Short mmCIF file of C-alpha atoms in Angstrom, two decimals:
data_model
loop_
_atom_site.label_atom_id
_atom_site.label_comp_id
_atom_site.label_asym_id
_atom_site.label_seq_id
_atom_site.Cartn_x
_atom_site.Cartn_y
_atom_site.Cartn_z
CA MET J 1 -10.44 25.92 -6.67
CA ILE J 2 -14.36 25.66 -5.92
CA PRO J 3 -14.99 25.40 -1.94
CA VAL J 4 -16.47 22.29 -1.05
CA ARG J 5 -17.48 20.84 2.56
CA VAL J 6 -15.26 18.62 4.15
CA LEU J 7 -15.45 16.00 7.02
CA VAL J 8 -12.32 14.93 8.71
CA THR J 9 -11.93 11.72 10.47
CA ASN J 10 -9.26 9.09 11.41
CA ASP J 11 -8.84 6.19 13.48
CA ASP J 12 -6.28 7.26 16.06
CA GLY J 13 -8.94 9.13 17.98
CA ILE J 14 -10.37 12.69 18.71
CA ALA J 15 -7.04 13.56 20.27
CA SER J 16 -4.65 13.03 17.45
CA PRO J 17 -2.98 15.96 15.94
CA GLY J 18 -3.07 14.60 12.53
CA LEU J 19 -6.75 15.62 12.42
CA THR J 20 -5.62 19.27 12.56
CA VAL J 21 -2.98 18.75 10.07
CA LEU J 22 -6.20 17.76 7.69
CA ALA J 23 -8.56 20.22 8.62
CA GLN J 24 -5.79 22.99 8.48
CA THR J 25 -4.98 22.07 5.13
CA ALA J 26 -8.69 22.15 4.28
CA LEU J 27 -9.31 25.74 5.32
CA ASP J 28 -5.91 26.86 3.93
CA ALA J 29 -7.99 26.09 0.67
CA GLY J 30 -10.83 27.58 1.43
CA HIS J 31 -12.80 24.98 2.10
CA GLU J 32 -15.71 24.21 4.86
CA VAL J 33 -14.94 21.76 7.46
CA VAL J 34 -16.07 19.74 9.92
CA VAL J 35 -14.25 17.11 12.55
CA ALA J 36 -15.74 14.03 13.63
CA ALA J 37 -13.69 11.35 14.58
CA PRO J 38 -13.68 8.04 17.12
CA HIS J 39 -13.64 8.96 20.86
CA ARG J 40 -10.91 6.52 20.98
CA GLN J 41 -8.38 4.30 18.66
CA TYR J 42 -9.87 2.43 16.03
CA SER J 43 -6.99 1.08 14.38
CA GLY J 44 -7.52 -2.18 12.12
CA ALA J 45 -10.96 -1.30 12.19
CA SER J 46 -11.22 -1.61 8.49
CA ALA J 47 -14.66 -0.30 7.29
CA SER J 48 -16.53 -2.00 10.19
CA LEU J 49 -19.84 -0.16 11.07
CA THR J 50 -19.42 -0.45 15.17
CA ALA J 51 -20.23 2.08 17.45
CA GLN J 52 -21.40 2.53 21.43
CA GLU J 53 -25.10 3.28 21.49
CA GLU J 54 -26.90 4.61 24.54
CA ASP J 55 -30.86 3.97 24.56
CA GLY J 56 -30.50 3.41 20.69
CA HIS J 57 -28.41 6.77 19.99
CA LEU J 58 -25.14 7.20 18.74
CA VAL J 59 -22.98 8.57 21.52
CA LEU J 60 -21.21 12.07 21.14
CA VAL J 61 -18.60 13.55 23.61
CA ASP J 62 -17.10 17.22 23.57
CA GLU J 63 -13.66 16.85 22.66
CA ARG J 64 -11.41 18.34 20.14
CA PRO J 65 -8.11 17.82 18.54
CA PRO J 66 -5.09 19.92 19.82
CA GLY J 67 -4.81 23.16 18.02
CA LEU J 68 -8.00 22.87 16.06
CA PRO J 69 -9.04 26.50 15.00
CA GLU J 70 -12.35 27.66 17.28
CA GLU J 71 -14.29 28.21 14.25
CA VAL J 72 -14.26 24.50 13.27
CA GLN J 73 -16.81 22.51 14.72
CA SER J 74 -15.87 19.26 16.28
CA PHE J 75 -17.55 15.83 17.53
CA GLY J 76 -15.86 12.61 19.25
CA VAL J 77 -17.77 10.13 18.40
CA LYS J 78 -18.22 6.73 20.04
CA ALA J 79 -17.85 4.62 16.82
CA ALA J 80 -15.50 3.16 14.33
CA PRO J 81 -14.43 5.60 11.48
CA ALA J 82 -16.13 4.12 9.06
CA LEU J 83 -19.38 4.57 10.51
CA ILE J 84 -18.84 8.06 11.05
CA ALA J 85 -18.21 8.51 7.58
CA PHE J 86 -21.70 6.47 6.87
CA VAL J 87 -23.78 8.58 8.85
CA ALA J 88 -22.27 11.94 7.89
CA ALA J 89 -23.47 10.77 4.49
CA PHE J 90 -27.04 11.05 5.87
CA GLY J 91 -26.51 14.67 7.38
CA ALA J 92 -25.30 13.28 10.91
CA PHE J 93 -22.81 16.19 10.91
CA GLY J 94 -24.32 18.81 9.21
CA PRO J 95 -25.01 18.74 5.32
CA LYS J 96 -23.79 15.81 3.35
CA PRO J 97 -19.84 16.30 2.74
CA ASP J 98 -18.40 16.63 -0.33
CA VAL J 99 -14.99 15.08 0.74
CA VAL J 100 -13.74 13.05 3.43
CA LEU J 101 -10.53 13.55 4.61
CA SER J 102 -9.02 10.56 6.92
CA GLY J 103 -6.10 10.87 8.85
CA VAL J 104 -3.58 11.72 9.30
CA ASN J 105 -2.55 8.35 10.33
CA LEU J 106 0.35 7.69 12.54
CA GLY J 107 2.19 4.88 10.72
CA ALA J 108 2.17 3.81 7.30
CA ASN J 109 -0.77 2.11 5.52
CA THR J 110 0.85 0.66 2.40
CA GLY J 111 0.51 -2.36 0.39
CA ARG J 112 -2.30 -5.18 0.76
CA ALA J 113 -2.78 -4.42 4.43
CA THR J 114 -4.40 -1.40 3.62
CA LEU J 115 -7.57 -3.99 3.72
CA HIS J 116 -7.47 -3.45 7.49
CA SER J 117 -6.61 0.00 8.14
CA GLY J 118 -9.21 2.13 9.99
CA THR J 119 -8.18 5.02 8.15
CA VAL J 120 -8.60 3.99 4.70
CA GLY J 121 -11.83 2.32 6.00
CA ALA J 122 -13.34 5.96 6.44
CA ALA J 123 -12.45 7.08 3.11
CA LEU J 124 -13.76 3.90 1.41
CA SER J 125 -17.08 4.28 3.05
CA ALA J 126 -17.43 7.65 2.36
CA SER J 127 -16.85 6.64 -1.58
CA SER J 128 -19.98 4.20 -1.41
CA HIS J 129 -21.86 7.00 -1.10
CA GLY J 130 -20.76 9.27 -3.86
CA ILE J 131 -18.38 11.20 -1.71
CA ARG J 132 -14.57 11.60 -2.37
CA GLY J 133 -12.21 10.45 -0.19
CA MET J 134 -8.88 10.61 0.71
CA ALA J 135 -6.73 8.65 3.34
CA VAL J 136 -3.34 10.28 4.31
CA SER J 137 -0.58 8.64 6.75
CA ILE J 138 2.81 9.45 7.89
CA ALA J 139 5.07 6.72 8.05
CA SER J 140 5.89 7.60 12.00
CA ALA J 141 4.25 6.56 15.58
CA LYS J 142 5.54 10.00 16.88
CA PRO J 143 5.98 12.18 13.93
CA GLN J 144 8.36 15.22 13.58
CA HIS J 145 7.56 16.42 10.60
CA TRP J 146 3.78 17.38 9.94
CA ALA J 147 4.41 20.55 7.33
CA THR J 148 5.59 17.62 5.16
CA ALA J 149 2.32 15.38 5.62
CA GLN J 150 0.35 18.80 5.04
CA GLN J 151 2.08 19.98 2.02
CA VAL J 152 1.54 16.23 0.58
CA ALA J 153 -1.96 16.39 1.63
CA ALA J 154 -2.85 19.52 -0.05
CA HIS J 155 -1.28 18.43 -3.05
CA GLY J 156 -3.50 15.52 -3.28
CA LEU J 157 -6.71 17.63 -2.00
CA ARG J 158 -6.42 19.96 -5.20
CA TRP J 159 -6.42 16.74 -7.43
CA LEU J 160 -9.23 15.36 -5.41
CA VAL J 161 -11.57 18.13 -5.61
CA GLN J 162 -11.12 18.90 -9.75
CA GLU J 163 -11.43 15.51 -10.71
CA PRO J 164 -15.14 13.18 -10.92
CA TRP J 165 -13.43 10.14 -8.82
CA HIS J 166 -16.47 9.53 -6.46
CA ASP J 167 -16.21 5.47 -6.43
CA ARG J 168 -12.33 5.68 -5.46
CA VAL J 169 -10.15 6.83 -3.13
CA LEU J 170 -6.79 8.08 -2.88
CA ASN J 171 -4.25 6.65 -0.28
CA ILE J 172 -1.54 8.90 0.37
CA ASN J 173 1.75 7.66 2.47
CA VAL J 174 4.27 10.62 3.44
CA PRO J 175 7.89 9.80 5.14
CA ASP J 176 8.35 11.50 8.38
CA VAL J 177 11.26 13.95 6.72
CA ALA J 178 11.58 17.39 6.60
CA PRO J 179 10.22 19.28 3.27
CA ASP J 180 13.49 19.85 2.36
CA ARG J 181 14.32 16.11 2.57
CA LEU J 182 11.16 14.98 0.61
CA ARG J 183 11.88 13.36 -2.93
CA GLY J 184 8.49 14.13 -4.21
CA LEU J 185 5.04 12.44 -4.36
CA ARG J 186 4.62 9.33 -6.71
CA PRO J 187 2.08 7.23 -7.97
CA ALA J 188 2.10 3.62 -6.71
CA SER J 189 1.02 0.33 -6.60
CA LEU J 190 0.22 -1.50 -3.42
CA ALA J 191 3.12 -3.73 -2.12
CA SER J 192 2.13 -7.54 -1.70
CA PHE J 193 2.69 -6.86 2.12
CA GLY J 194 2.09 -3.90 4.41
CA ALA J 195 4.25 -1.84 6.86
CA VAL J 196 3.64 -4.63 9.68
CA GLN J 197 3.36 -8.23 9.64
CA ALA J 198 1.91 -10.68 12.04
CA ARG J 199 3.18 -14.08 12.92
CA VAL J 200 1.87 -16.61 15.37
CA ARG J 201 4.37 -16.85 18.47
CA GLU J 202 2.97 -19.21 20.64
CA LYS J 203 -0.56 -21.31 20.73
CA GLY J 204 -2.25 -23.00 23.68
CA SER J 205 -5.41 -25.07 24.38
CA ASP J 206 -7.21 -21.76 24.86
CA TYR J 207 -5.17 -18.81 23.28
CA VAL J 208 -3.13 -17.72 20.33
CA GLN J 209 -0.47 -15.47 20.99
CA LEU J 210 0.70 -13.06 17.97
CA THR J 211 3.79 -11.21 17.57
CA TYR J 212 4.19 -8.58 15.48
CA SER J 213 7.16 -6.85 13.51
CA GLY J 214 8.20 -4.31 10.60
CA VAL J 215 8.98 -5.50 7.44
CA GLU J 216 12.16 -4.65 5.34
CA ALA J 217 11.35 -2.96 1.83
CA GLU J 218 11.50 -5.81 -0.78
CA GLU J 219 12.72 -5.45 -4.18
CA GLU J 220 9.14 -4.62 -5.71
CA PRO J 221 9.97 -1.23 -7.36
CA GLY J 222 7.03 1.13 -7.97
CA THR J 223 5.46 -0.11 -4.78
CA ASP J 224 4.26 2.05 -2.03
CA HIS J 225 6.19 0.77 0.63
CA TYR J 226 9.36 0.26 -1.70
CA LEU J 227 8.96 4.39 -2.50
CA LEU J 228 8.21 5.35 0.67
CA ALA J 229 11.26 3.56 2.49
CA ARG J 230 13.55 5.45 -0.22
CA GLY J 231 11.74 9.14 0.81
CA TRP J 232 8.99 9.54 -1.77
CA ALA J 233 5.52 10.45 -0.59
CA THR J 234 3.13 7.81 -2.22
CA VAL J 235 -0.34 7.87 -3.35
CA SER J 236 -2.08 4.81 -4.69
CA MET J 237 -5.76 4.58 -6.01
CA VAL J 238 -7.96 2.11 -4.07
CA ARG J 239 -11.83 1.53 -4.20
CA ALA J 240 -14.32 -0.24 -2.36
CA PRO J 241 -15.62 -3.63 -3.26
CA VAL J 242 -17.20 -3.91 -6.66
CA ASP J 243 -18.55 -6.86 -9.16
CA ASP J 244 -15.13 -8.57 -10.48
CA GLU J 245 -15.17 -7.61 -14.15
CA SER J 246 -12.28 -10.11 -14.97
CA GLY J 247 -14.70 -12.67 -17.24
CA ILE J 248 -14.46 -15.53 -14.90
CA VAL J 249 -17.01 -18.08 -15.49
CA LEU J 250 -18.67 -18.59 -12.04
CA PRO J 251 -20.25 -22.02 -11.00
CA SER J 252 -24.33 -22.21 -11.31
CA PHE J 253 -26.76 -24.61 -11.47
CA ASP J 254 -30.79 -24.88 -12.07
CA GLY J 255 -32.69 -25.87 -9.29
CA THR J 256 -36.29 -27.42 -9.11
CA ALA J 257 -38.41 -24.41 -8.41
CA SER J 258 -40.42 -22.91 -10.94
CA ALA J 259 -40.16 -19.07 -12.07
CA GLY J 260 -43.21 -18.45 -10.39
CA ALA J 261 -42.71 -19.44 -7.15
CA GLY J 262 -42.84 -16.21 -5.60
CA MET J 263 -40.48 -13.84 -3.62
CA VAL J 264 -38.61 -14.84 -0.76
CA GLU J 265 -37.64 -13.00 2.52
CA VAL J 266 -34.14 -11.34 2.71
CA SER J 267 -33.21 -10.34 5.91
CA THR J 268 -30.64 -7.24 6.44
CA GLY J 269 -29.07 -8.32 9.61
CA THR J 270 -27.73 -5.53 11.52
CA VAL J 271 -25.52 -2.60 10.68
CA MET J 272 -23.62 -2.05 14.08
CA SER J 273 -22.96 -3.67 17.04
CA THR J 274 -22.31 -2.05 20.51
CA GLY J 275 -18.87 -2.30 22.49
CA ALA J 276 -20.16 -4.58 24.99
CA ASP J 277 -20.91 -7.03 21.87
CA GLY J 278 -24.61 -6.47 22.24
CA VAL J 279 -26.16 -6.35 18.94
CA THR J 280 -27.87 -2.70 18.04
CA GLY J 281 -28.81 -0.86 14.78
CA GLU J 282 -30.90 -3.74 13.32
CA ILE J 283 -32.46 -2.79 10.06
CA THR J 284 -36.46 -2.87 10.57
CA GLU J 285 -39.33 -3.00 8.16
CA GLY J 286 -39.42 -0.05 5.92
CA GLU J 287 -35.79 0.96 6.27
CA ASP J 288 -33.28 0.80 3.63
CA GLY J 289 -29.72 0.75 5.21
#
């Protein structure tokens, strides 16, 4: 396998041992590794480009995941995981990475609910900049079998480095079972739901209270949640937003302006905001966000 540069991130925060699992997986394969992960949990952040800034600077903290080998450089970043992958593409943590590994997430990321996952969001953000991405999750909030996740992640990483998929992401889910109890790895489609569903429990005049619960593996054979609940690790291929080429005829009309009316100004808006809801990161004239 040709050595590549790997960035490891997550949405559980810099203190998560899942970072060390992925970093060690990449090191064992002979790759160059750097870790850059949020300073706190950013679960559910999707591909959000939010951060906390001071004087216009993205804030870094000197923190390391537990057990990370000393030779691996590590950054705690006051930012969402997708923003970390975004700035990594422009050299924020050294040369642009060839691969972004995100996870190992605490809890499964299955079904269409992966839309909301900060773990998957980081990998998708990387893919939008031509970087191979892989998100890895283990189906437990308190995993007991990291070795199983590392075994599956190593298999996925070998495939990822050898294949030319720069615009797609591997989403891997691993059951929290001992390696000798793992049934294997299977390609899977996305289930029509996620591992957790939210419901409105109560509504008041100025609030809404939600409740969250796990869901049973419905009879959707071949889907990630179905296979995961039956002891298989699963791998699905997902991709960042692209034009839908399904052939649907979209609505259109011709206005009264002529073709020679000239150019109009297009605002680029903002690319990130602080935790205090203050807007920051505005794109100024001459910058290309």
